[in-house]
XYZ file of C-alpha atoms in Angstrom:
446
model
C 131.879 299.987 -22.073
C 128.973 302.005 -23.457
C 129.808 304.423 -26.251
C 127.210 306.921 -27.344
C 127.681 308.985 -30.505
C 125.706 312.059 -31.486
C 124.786 312.498 -35.125
C 123.634 315.839 -36.490
C 121.668 316.306 -39.662
C 121.486 319.636 -41.437
C 117.739 319.687 -42.046
C 117.911 322.759 -44.251
C 120.276 321.011 -46.675
C 118.154 317.852 -46.483
C 115.050 319.837 -47.431
C 116.772 321.621 -50.310
C 117.993 318.258 -51.687
C 114.464 316.830 -51.327
C 112.972 319.770 -53.223
C 115.642 319.349 -55.916
C 114.734 315.685 -56.491
C 111.021 316.511 -56.567
C 111.538 319.412 -59.004
C 113.337 317.294 -61.576
C 111.238 314.199 -60.970
C 109.842 314.075 -64.496
C 113.353 314.053 -65.923
C 114.356 311.146 -63.653
C 111.200 309.257 -64.642
C 111.801 309.934 -68.340
C 115.248 308.301 -68.307
C 113.792 305.050 -66.975
C 113.992 305.609 -63.216
C 110.262 305.893 -62.568
C 109.822 303.288 -59.809
C 113.114 304.041 -57.956
C 112.382 307.757 -58.106
C 108.806 307.426 -56.824
C 110.084 305.406 -53.863
C 112.889 307.900 -53.221
C 110.551 310.888 -53.481
C 107.978 309.395 -51.153
C 110.648 308.278 -48.682
C 112.264 311.716 -48.513
C 108.912 313.404 -47.960
C 107.767 310.957 -45.287
C 111.029 311.387 -43.366
C 110.681 315.181 -43.581
C 107.065 315.043 -42.388
C 107.792 312.693 -39.478
C 110.751 314.770 -38.340
C 108.679 317.950 -38.640
C 105.852 316.514 -36.561
C 108.375 315.628 -33.843
C 109.722 319.195 -33.997
C 106.179 320.565 -33.852
C 105.688 318.958 -30.433
C 108.517 321.061 -28.991
C 108.152 324.240 -31.064
C 106.272 327.286 -29.870
C 104.149 328.840 -32.626
C 103.542 332.525 -31.907
C 101.023 333.139 -34.688
C 97.550 332.353 -33.309
C 96.125 332.099 -36.816
C 97.851 328.721 -37.158
C 94.784 327.220 -35.462
C 92.903 327.640 -38.751
C 95.438 325.451 -40.547
C 95.577 322.939 -37.692
C 91.807 322.448 -37.759
C 91.915 321.767 -41.491
C 94.715 319.191 -41.516
C 93.475 317.492 -38.335
C 90.061 317.071 -39.929
C 91.629 315.628 -43.090
C 93.935 313.280 -41.149
C 91.359 311.985 -38.648
C 88.781 311.609 -41.423
C 91.080 309.500 -43.610
C 92.187 307.422 -40.615
C 88.633 306.665 -39.472
C 87.512 305.713 -42.967
C 89.953 302.822 -43.015
C 87.720 301.178 -40.401
C 84.443 302.464 -41.878
C 85.294 301.111 -45.333
C 86.279 297.768 -43.797
C 82.721 297.441 -42.461
C 81.164 298.679 -45.717
C 82.917 296.506 -48.308
C 83.554 292.803 -48.663
C 87.322 292.996 -48.482
C 90.174 292.315 -46.071
C 91.381 294.982 -43.676
C 94.796 295.020 -45.359
C 93.226 295.669 -48.787
C 91.249 298.552 -47.302
C 94.382 299.910 -45.645
C 96.344 299.598 -48.897
C 93.750 301.535 -50.901
C 93.450 304.173 -48.179
C 97.226 304.664 -48.011
C 97.466 304.789 -51.806
C 94.796 307.466 -51.945
C 96.476 309.399 -49.131
C 99.889 309.214 -50.830
C 98.530 310.366 -54.174
C 95.834 312.882 -53.338
C 96.061 314.037 -49.732
C 99.652 314.204 -48.515
C 100.202 317.509 -50.342
C 97.939 319.324 -47.864
C 100.464 318.493 -45.120
C 103.514 319.966 -46.869
C 103.485 323.240 -44.866
C 104.533 321.107 -41.898
C 107.892 320.189 -43.451
C 109.119 323.747 -42.945
C 108.424 323.745 -39.184
C 112.009 322.766 -38.166
C 113.195 325.996 -39.844
C 110.875 328.290 -37.905
C 113.694 329.843 -35.849
C 116.284 329.774 -38.638
C 117.451 332.400 -41.084
C 115.391 331.670 -44.195
C 117.654 333.463 -46.652
C 119.435 330.310 -47.868
C 116.165 328.415 -48.296
C 114.443 331.251 -50.132
C 117.445 331.787 -52.410
C 117.323 328.082 -53.292
C 113.570 328.221 -53.919
C 113.942 331.221 -56.218
C 116.726 329.502 -58.178
C 114.491 326.458 -58.652
C 111.453 328.420 -59.845
C 113.646 330.406 -62.256
C 114.859 327.126 -63.753
C 111.261 325.918 -64.111
C 110.211 329.181 -65.812
C 113.123 328.978 -68.261
C 112.407 325.296 -68.967
C 108.754 326.073 -69.788
C 109.685 328.847 -72.200
C 112.353 326.701 -73.865
C 110.025 323.706 -74.266
C 107.416 325.829 -76.037
C 110.027 327.560 -78.227
C 111.814 324.327 -79.195
C 108.446 322.682 -79.933
C 107.385 325.565 -82.187
C 110.568 325.415 -84.280
C 109.933 321.776 -85.147
C 111.233 319.564 -82.348
C 107.955 318.714 -80.648
C 108.512 314.971 -81.187
C 111.666 315.124 -79.033
C 109.653 316.034 -75.925
C 106.924 313.534 -76.768
C 109.460 310.712 -77.036
C 111.381 311.845 -73.972
C 108.320 312.081 -71.717
C 106.913 308.740 -72.876
C 108.769 306.822 -70.139
C 107.413 309.157 -67.468
C 103.875 307.995 -68.218
C 102.461 311.521 -68.522
C 101.628 311.489 -72.243
C 98.235 310.453 -73.544
C 97.484 309.728 -77.183
C 95.244 312.790 -77.534
C 98.174 315.038 -76.525
C 100.460 314.069 -79.406
C 100.995 317.197 -81.494
C 98.118 318.928 -79.724
C 97.863 322.712 -80.000
C 95.658 325.223 -78.253
C 93.401 327.786 -79.882
C 96.305 330.257 -79.683
C 98.451 328.078 -81.960
C 100.783 327.076 -79.114
C 101.585 323.501 -78.134
C 100.104 321.972 -75.003
C 103.402 321.489 -73.193
C 104.203 319.586 -69.992
C 107.166 321.450 -68.499
C 108.610 320.118 -65.240
C 105.112 319.925 -63.751
C 103.900 317.158 -66.062
C 100.514 318.519 -67.125
C 99.659 321.581 -69.260
C 96.766 322.676 -67.059
C 98.677 322.684 -63.768
C 101.828 324.017 -65.436
C 99.957 327.267 -65.984
C 98.815 327.350 -62.360
C 102.385 326.768 -61.182
C 103.553 329.814 -63.110
C 100.817 331.932 -61.543
C 102.413 330.806 -58.262
C 105.905 331.732 -59.505
C 104.474 335.112 -60.500
C 103.265 335.580 -56.913
C 106.704 334.706 -55.559
C 108.404 337.251 -57.815
C 105.838 339.901 -56.876
C 106.676 339.087 -53.255
C 110.372 339.529 -54.065
C 109.661 342.620 -56.207
C 111.580 341.234 -59.191
C 109.864 342.819 -62.208
C 111.919 340.968 -64.855
C 110.911 337.547 -63.570
C 107.339 338.733 -63.034
C 107.136 339.387 -66.783
C 108.795 336.062 -67.618
C 106.317 334.257 -65.338
C 103.404 335.951 -67.110
C 104.890 334.807 -70.436
C 105.241 331.271 -69.039
C 101.553 331.308 -68.028
C 100.647 332.240 -71.611
C 102.982 329.554 -73.016
C 101.299 326.925 -70.826
C 98.058 327.389 -72.861
C 95.932 326.698 -69.766
C 92.627 328.597 -69.783
C 92.281 328.002 -66.042
C 95.690 329.604 -65.516
C 94.611 332.589 -67.635
C 91.656 333.060 -65.307
C 93.918 332.743 -62.254
C 96.312 335.291 -63.778
C 93.415 337.683 -64.326
C 92.268 337.258 -60.712
C 95.816 337.983 -59.464
C 95.838 341.141 -61.584
C 92.492 342.302 -60.179
C 93.605 341.531 -56.604
C 96.827 343.454 -57.214
C 94.866 346.500 -58.334
C 92.445 346.109 -55.411
C 95.018 345.989 -52.629
C 96.949 348.882 -54.191
C 93.708 350.910 -54.336
C 93.676 351.325 -58.104
C 89.892 351.328 -58.077
C 89.344 353.391 -61.225
C 91.745 351.270 -63.265
C 90.192 348.112 -61.829
C 86.708 349.234 -62.866
C 87.763 350.307 -66.368
C 89.662 347.069 -67.048
C 86.899 344.880 -65.622
C 84.215 346.561 -67.743
C 86.430 346.507 -70.852
C 87.260 342.823 -70.482
C 83.609 341.963 -69.841
C 82.573 343.748 -73.035
C 85.418 342.108 -74.970
C 84.475 338.638 -73.728
C 80.809 339.225 -74.530
C 81.754 340.372 -78.049
C 83.934 337.287 -78.561
C 81.080 334.975 -77.527
C 78.654 336.732 -79.846
C 81.099 336.642 -82.742
C 81.824 332.925 -82.269
C 78.086 332.156 -82.133
C 77.686 334.154 -85.353
C 80.419 332.049 -87.003
C 78.755 328.864 -85.740
C 75.414 329.901 -87.262
C 77.171 330.359 -90.601
C 79.042 327.042 -90.209
C 82.179 329.088 -90.778
C 85.673 327.784 -90.003
C 87.129 331.283 -89.819
C 89.192 332.123 -86.730
C 89.078 328.490 -85.606
C 91.562 329.205 -82.806
C 89.203 331.773 -81.295
C 86.262 329.407 -81.710
C 88.062 326.587 -79.870
C 89.020 328.973 -77.087
C 85.376 329.993 -76.550
C 84.157 326.392 -76.875
C 86.539 325.442 -74.085
C 85.037 328.078 -71.783
C 81.480 327.067 -72.648
C 82.360 323.403 -72.203
C 83.494 323.996 -68.629
C 80.044 325.212 -67.595
C 78.191 322.756 -69.816
C 79.878 319.796 -68.109
C 78.489 320.923 -64.760
C 74.993 320.114 -65.974
C 75.486 317.673 -68.858
C 77.926 314.903 -69.669
C 78.931 315.310 -73.292
C 80.792 313.264 -75.886
C 82.652 315.145 -78.600
C 82.393 313.862 -82.168
C 85.747 313.743 -83.884
C 88.124 316.625 -83.199
C 85.545 319.382 -83.582
C 84.848 320.760 -80.105
C 81.630 322.376 -81.342
C 79.990 319.049 -82.278
C 78.946 316.896 -79.348
C 76.196 314.656 -78.020
C 74.681 315.185 -74.568
C 74.716 311.841 -72.758
C 73.425 312.290 -69.216
C 73.401 314.549 -66.170
C 76.554 316.486 -65.378
C 78.669 316.316 -62.207
C 76.833 319.040 -60.295
C 73.400 317.579 -61.022
C 74.499 314.071 -59.992
C 76.020 315.443 -56.783
C 72.822 317.316 -55.910
C 70.782 314.177 -56.602
C 73.063 312.051 -54.412
C 72.857 314.285 -51.362
C 69.141 314.816 -51.901
C 68.745 311.068 -51.485
C 71.345 310.865 -48.685
C 70.860 314.078 -46.651
C 72.498 312.618 -43.527
C 75.845 312.504 -45.367
C 75.936 316.153 -46.415
C 77.591 317.362 -43.205
C 80.657 315.081 -43.291
C 80.453 313.722 -46.841
C 80.274 310.182 -48.200
C 83.911 309.338 -47.445
C 86.992 308.515 -49.489
C 86.169 308.061 -53.175
C 89.612 306.870 -54.382
C 89.617 309.480 -57.131
C 93.263 308.867 -58.080
C 92.747 305.174 -58.768
C 91.732 304.671 -62.382
C 88.008 303.876 -62.599
C 88.642 300.868 -64.862
C 90.836 299.359 -62.135
C 88.543 300.451 -59.319
C 85.533 298.817 -60.980
C 87.263 295.435 -60.632
C 87.521 295.835 -56.851
C 85.005 295.832 -53.969
C 85.455 299.636 -53.840
C 83.759 300.230 -57.215
C 80.674 301.755 -55.543
C 82.852 304.614 -54.279
C 83.873 306.065 -57.667
C 83.698 309.893 -57.358
C 80.748 311.730 -58.882
C 82.460 315.080 -59.429
C 85.352 313.731 -61.478
C 85.782 316.777 -63.737
C 85.649 319.307 -60.909
C 87.853 318.571 -57.931
C 86.017 320.992 -55.649
C 82.882 318.851 -56.113
C 84.863 315.705 -55.350
C 86.273 317.325 -52.216
C 82.768 318.279 -51.080
C 81.532 314.794 -51.946
C 84.269 313.257 -49.773
C 84.492 315.656 -46.833
C 81.066 317.319 -46.750
C 80.125 320.820 -45.639
C 82.500 320.729 -42.659
C 85.492 319.932 -44.846
C 84.499 322.539 -47.425
C 84.165 325.271 -44.772
C 87.608 324.424 -43.367
C 89.104 324.395 -46.873
C 87.594 327.791 -47.738
C 88.680 329.280 -44.401
C 92.258 328.038 -44.836
C 92.842 328.890 -48.490
C 90.472 331.788 -49.190
C 89.078 333.737 -46.238
C 92.128 334.203 -44.020
C 94.647 334.685 -46.897
C 92.357 337.335 -48.414
C 91.999 339.158 -45.088
C 95.766 338.932 -44.559
C 96.379 340.161 -48.103
C 94.287 343.280 -47.508
C 96.016 343.979 -44.177
C 99.627 343.220 -45.053
C 99.849 343.504 -48.867
C 102.015 340.385 -48.740
C 101.778 338.854 -52.212
C 102.409 335.347 -50.879
C 98.720 335.401 -49.934
C 97.929 335.176 -53.657
C 99.226 331.593 -53.628
C 96.656 329.812 -51.398
C 93.913 331.835 -53.099
C 95.081 330.692 -56.549
C 95.390 327.145 -55.265
C 91.726 327.257 -54.281
C 90.764 328.754 -57.661
C 92.424 325.796 -59.389
C 90.277 323.395 -57.349
C 87.307 324.591 -59.389
C 88.537 322.237 -62.107
C 91.764 320.324 -61.513
C 93.171 318.452 -58.489
C 96.496 320.294 -58.043
C 97.354 318.779 -54.661
C 98.731 315.594 -56.237
C 101.583 317.480 -57.966
C 104.317 317.376 -55.335
C 106.519 320.219 -56.580
C 103.511 322.509 -56.895
C 102.433 321.688 -53.341
C 105.954 322.330 -52.012
C 105.695 325.954 -53.128
C 102.075 326.275 -52.043
C 103.111 324.735 -48.711
C 105.950 327.193 -48.171
C 103.628 330.160 -48.724
C 100.987 328.659 -46.398
C 103.689 328.015 -43.756
C 104.868 331.624 -43.843
C 101.293 332.911 -43.639
C 100.156 330.707 -40.751
C 103.273 329.803 -38.770
C 105.417 332.946 -38.732
C 104.710 336.109 -36.810
C 103.832 339.052 -39.015
C 106.983 340.907 -38.033
C 109.149 337.939 -39.085
C 108.262 338.328 -42.753
C 109.602 341.755 -43.609
C 112.368 340.937 -46.074
C 110.517 341.533 -49.330
C 107.259 343.172 -48.246
C-alpha cells in the first residue's frame, strides 16, 4: 500500500525566523556559537533562495522593470560560475580547490546581491505581517545602537569590547577608539561602525516610507551615534533627495550653498591650525583629516605615524592609479574585468595559495574592486540596477524605498556592504518591492 502525505511549510514564518537569526547573529557569535550559527545562517538562506528560485519558475511577474534586476544577477551568477573553470586553467591547483575558493568568495561577498529573490514566494501574499515584523526588527536595532553608545559613554565600554571578542569583529586598533566627535566607534548589531551608520540611513528610509516621524528622528540620531563619515554623507544625500522630490528647490539651494561654505571654512581653519602645529579642536582636525584621507588614498598609499592622522608617509601609488595602470596594460580585460579577486580572503592567507596573483587592487574602495572584477559591463548593470532606475522611480512615485538602493550604491564608494547579511536583507526587500511588484501594489505607506 502506497501512502502519500502532504507537508505544508509556512514560508512567511520561515522567512521571519531566518531574518530573526540573522539580525541577532553577532549576539549568538559572542556567546560562543560562532561556527554553529554561521552554518545555520547559511543553511537557512540557501534553503530560502532555492525555494524562491523554484517559485520564480512558476510565478508571473507583472512589473517589466524586473528585467533590469534579472540582467544584473544573471551576469553576476554566470560570471562567477564560468570563472571556476577559467581559474582552473589559470592556476596550478586542483579543480576542487578552485571550486572551494570560488564558493567561499560567493558565500561571503556575492550572495547578498541575490537576497531580493527570497521574497518572491510572497509576491501574491498580504505583506502586512512581514512588514510589521521588519519594522519591529529595525526598531530593536535602532534602540540597541543608541543604548550601546550611551552605555559606552557612561563608562562601560569594556563590557562591549569583551562581549564582542568571541564574535571576531574587534581589532586591536578599535579598543577604546573614539571619533572626532568624542563618540565611541561602536559595532551595534551590524558588527562594524562604518556599515552600522549606513544601515541606519536605510532604517531612516524605511521610516520615511512608513511616515513615522518619531523613528525618523531616532534613526538620524543613530546615524550620528555610529560615527561613520560615509553614513553622514549618505544622510546628507538622502536629505537633498528628499528636498528635490518634494520640490523644495529654494531650500535645497540655500542649504547646499551654506554647507559648501561651512565645509570650505572648516578645511581652511584646520589647515591654519596645522600650519601653527596647534592641537586645538583636535576632534575637528581628525574629522577633516578623515575626509582628506579618503581622496588621498585614491592616488597614494599612505602609512600613518603613530596615532596622529595628520602625520603620514606616502608609500606608493593609490588604488585608482594602480587600477588605471593595470587596465592600460591589459585593455582586453576592461570590458568584462579580470575575474574573481577573492577580496574577502585575507591577503596573508591568499598569498600562501596559488591564487595570490589575484589579490584585488582596489582594496580600500569596493567600487574599484567591483569594476576590477566585473569590468565595464558589470559596472553598467550595477549602476542601472541601484542608481538609474531607482532614481527615475523615486522622481515618478516619491516612494522613499528608492532611497535604499541609491544609498547602497553610495556606500560602495568605500566599503563592501554586501557581505553584511542583515543589511542586505533590508536592501533586498526594498529592491524586491521596486522591481517585482506592480506600482499599484505598493500603496500602503506612499
